[in-house]
Amino acid sequence: MGKTVLLKCSCCGRESKVEWGREFYVDSLGREHYYQLGDVSEEAKKRGISGFWVDKVCKNCGEVIRESRYLEDIADEHEVAWMNFPKVDIVEKCTKCGSRDIMTLYEIIIGEDKKVPCNSCRDGRMKVEAIYE
């Protein structure tokens, strides 16, 4: 159900991955890990889906900011987790530069990507290279 967009710098070729709705589980040490649908580990099966990652991109510096949206109740099935996807935005400003000019994946896909500077070389702009489901 999630989407991934691959951004590539027009100048230096650096790539950034932006994800929306990617499932994760939390291990016994409190660390978040991909919940690989179709290839679920025994630990992931035991722990269930804890939430979803939502990445955003800063228009000012190009930083990709990962937001962890936790489910109220851990789910064993993808469909149940998806129906309870937390809709409230948590990250409202860039963790690197403090800008409040943050873009969602939707804005990137509809063409706002041309406004994202490369956070590596700062000379180029990030362009959508590919979109994956």
PDB file of N, CA and C in Angstrom, residues 7-10 57-64 103 108 112-119 122 124-127:
ATOM      1  N   LEU A   7      14.366  10.153  -5.720  1.00  0.00           N
ATOM      2  CA  LEU A   7      14.759  11.475  -6.218  1.00  0.00           C
ATOM      3  C   LEU A   7      16.236  11.435  -6.591  1.00  0.00           C
ATOM      4  N   LYS A   8      16.586  12.144  -7.668  1.00  0.00           N
ATOM      5  CA  LYS A   8      17.982  12.170  -8.107  1.00  0.00           C
ATOM      6  C   LYS A   8      18.376  13.608  -8.411  1.00  0.00           C
ATOM      7  N   CYS A   9      19.574  13.992  -7.967  1.00  0.00           N
ATOM      8  CA  CYS A   9      20.065  15.353  -8.186  1.00  0.00           C
ATOM      9  C   CYS A   9      20.436  15.552  -9.642  1.00  0.00           C
ATOM     10  N   SER A  10      20.021  16.686 -10.194  1.00  0.00           N
ATOM     11  CA  SER A  10      20.305  17.018 -11.593  1.00  0.00           C
ATOM     12  C   SER A  10      21.766  17.393 -11.814  1.00  0.00           C
ATOM     13  N   VAL A  57      10.001  16.105   2.799  1.00  0.00           N
ATOM     14  CA  VAL A  57      11.223  16.718   2.290  1.00  0.00           C
ATOM     15  C   VAL A  57      11.176  18.219   2.536  1.00  0.00           C
ATOM     16  N   CYS A  58      12.265  18.760   3.032  1.00  0.00           N
ATOM     17  CA  CYS A  58      12.365  20.199   3.275  1.00  0.00           C
ATOM     18  C   CYS A  58      12.668  20.914   1.961  1.00  0.00           C
ATOM     19  N   LYS A  59      11.847  21.902   1.617  1.00  0.00           N
ATOM     20  CA  LYS A  59      12.074  22.678   0.386  1.00  0.00           C
ATOM     21  C   LYS A  59      13.280  23.598   0.527  1.00  0.00           C
ATOM     22  N   ASN A  60      13.652  23.913   1.757  1.00  0.00           N
ATOM     23  CA  ASN A  60      14.753  24.837   1.989  1.00  0.00           C
ATOM     24  C   ASN A  60      16.121  24.182   1.831  1.00  0.00           C
ATOM     25  N   CYS A  61      16.301  22.980   2.445  1.00  0.00           N
ATOM     26  CA  CYS A  61      17.628  22.359   2.419  1.00  0.00           C
ATOM     27  C   CYS A  61      17.658  20.978   1.759  1.00  0.00           C
ATOM     28  N   GLY A  62      16.490  20.406   1.433  1.00  0.00           N
ATOM     29  CA  GLY A  62      16.447  19.114   0.759  1.00  0.00           C
ATOM     30  C   GLY A  62      16.532  17.907   1.683  1.00  0.00           C
ATOM     31  N   GLU A  63      16.558  18.123   2.975  1.00  0.00           N
ATOM     32  CA  GLU A  63      16.639  17.027   3.945  1.00  0.00           C
ATOM     33  C   GLU A  63      15.372  16.166   3.890  1.00  0.00           C
ATOM     34  N   VAL A  64      15.557  14.829   3.920  1.00  0.00           N
ATOM     35  CA  VAL A  64      14.431  13.904   4.010  1.00  0.00           C
ATOM     36  C   VAL A  64      14.210  13.629   5.495  1.00  0.00           C
ATOM     37  N   MET A 103       7.529  19.430   2.348  1.00  0.00           N
ATOM     38  CA  MET A 103       6.723  18.836   1.287  1.00  0.00           C
ATOM     39  C   MET A 103       6.366  17.394   1.607  1.00  0.00           C
ATOM     40  N   ILE A 108       5.489  16.093  -4.081  1.00  0.00           N
ATOM     41  CA  ILE A 108       6.635  15.718  -4.912  1.00  0.00           C
ATOM     42  C   ILE A 108       6.149  15.081  -6.212  1.00  0.00           C
ATOM     43  N   GLU A 112       6.130  19.244  -7.620  1.00  0.00           N
ATOM     44  CA  GLU A 112       6.806  20.208  -6.766  1.00  0.00           C
ATOM     45  C   GLU A 112       8.274  19.828  -6.526  1.00  0.00           C
ATOM     46  N   ASP A 113       8.697  18.672  -7.052  1.00  0.00           N
ATOM     47  CA  ASP A 113      10.071  18.215  -6.838  1.00  0.00           C
ATOM     48  C   ASP A 113      11.092  19.218  -7.356  1.00  0.00           C
ATOM     49  N   LYS A 114      10.729  20.005  -8.338  1.00  0.00           N
ATOM     50  CA  LYS A 114      11.680  20.959  -8.928  1.00  0.00           C
ATOM     51  C   LYS A 114      12.118  22.033  -7.933  1.00  0.00           C
ATOM     52  N   LYS A 115      11.422  22.131  -6.813  1.00  0.00           N
ATOM     53  CA  LYS A 115      11.756  23.134  -5.804  1.00  0.00           C
ATOM     54  C   LYS A 115      12.674  22.594  -4.714  1.00  0.00           C
ATOM     55  N   VAL A 116      13.059  21.320  -4.803  1.00  0.00           N
ATOM     56  CA  VAL A 116      13.868  20.703  -3.753  1.00  0.00           C
ATOM     57  C   VAL A 116      15.355  20.789  -4.101  1.00  0.00           C
ATOM     58  N   PRO A 117      16.145  21.477  -3.262  1.00  0.00           N
ATOM     59  CA  PRO A 117      17.585  21.543  -3.514  1.00  0.00           C
ATOM     60  C   PRO A 117      18.256  20.237  -3.091  1.00  0.00           C
ATOM     61  N   CYS A 118      19.394  19.934  -3.698  1.00  0.00           N
ATOM     62  CA  CYS A 118      20.172  18.761  -3.304  1.00  0.00           C
ATOM     63  C   CYS A 118      20.834  19.074  -1.963  1.00  0.00           C
ATOM     64  N   ASN A 119      20.635  18.196  -0.975  1.00  0.00           N
ATOM     65  CA  ASN A 119      21.248  18.465   0.329  1.00  0.00           C
ATOM     66  C   ASN A 119      22.705  18.018   0.381  1.00  0.00           C
ATOM     67  N   ARG A 122      24.166  21.080  -3.109  1.00  0.00           N
ATOM     68  CA  ARG A 122      23.474  22.371  -3.005  1.00  0.00           C
ATOM     69  C   ARG A 122      23.375  23.127  -4.331  1.00  0.00           C
ATOM     70  N   GLY A 124      22.435  21.477  -7.454  1.00  0.00           N
ATOM     71  CA  GLY A 124      21.393  20.873  -8.275  1.00  0.00           C
ATOM     72  C   GLY A 124      20.036  20.850  -7.600  1.00  0.00           C
ATOM     73  N   ARG A 125      19.068  20.372  -8.353  1.00  0.00           N
ATOM     74  CA  ARG A 125      17.704  20.185  -7.852  1.00  0.00           C
ATOM     75  C   ARG A 125      17.373  18.701  -7.936  1.00  0.00           C
ATOM     76  N   MET A 126      16.570  18.237  -6.971  1.00  0.00           N
ATOM     77  CA  MET A 126      16.164  16.835  -6.935  1.00  0.00           C
ATOM     78  C   MET A 126      14.978  16.648  -7.873  1.00  0.00           C
ATOM     79  N   LYS A 127      15.060  15.635  -8.722  1.00  0.00           N
ATOM     80  CA  LYS A 127      13.976  15.331  -9.671  1.00  0.00           C
ATOM     81  C   LYS A 127      13.507  13.901  -9.440  1.00  0.00           C
TER      82      LYS A 127
END
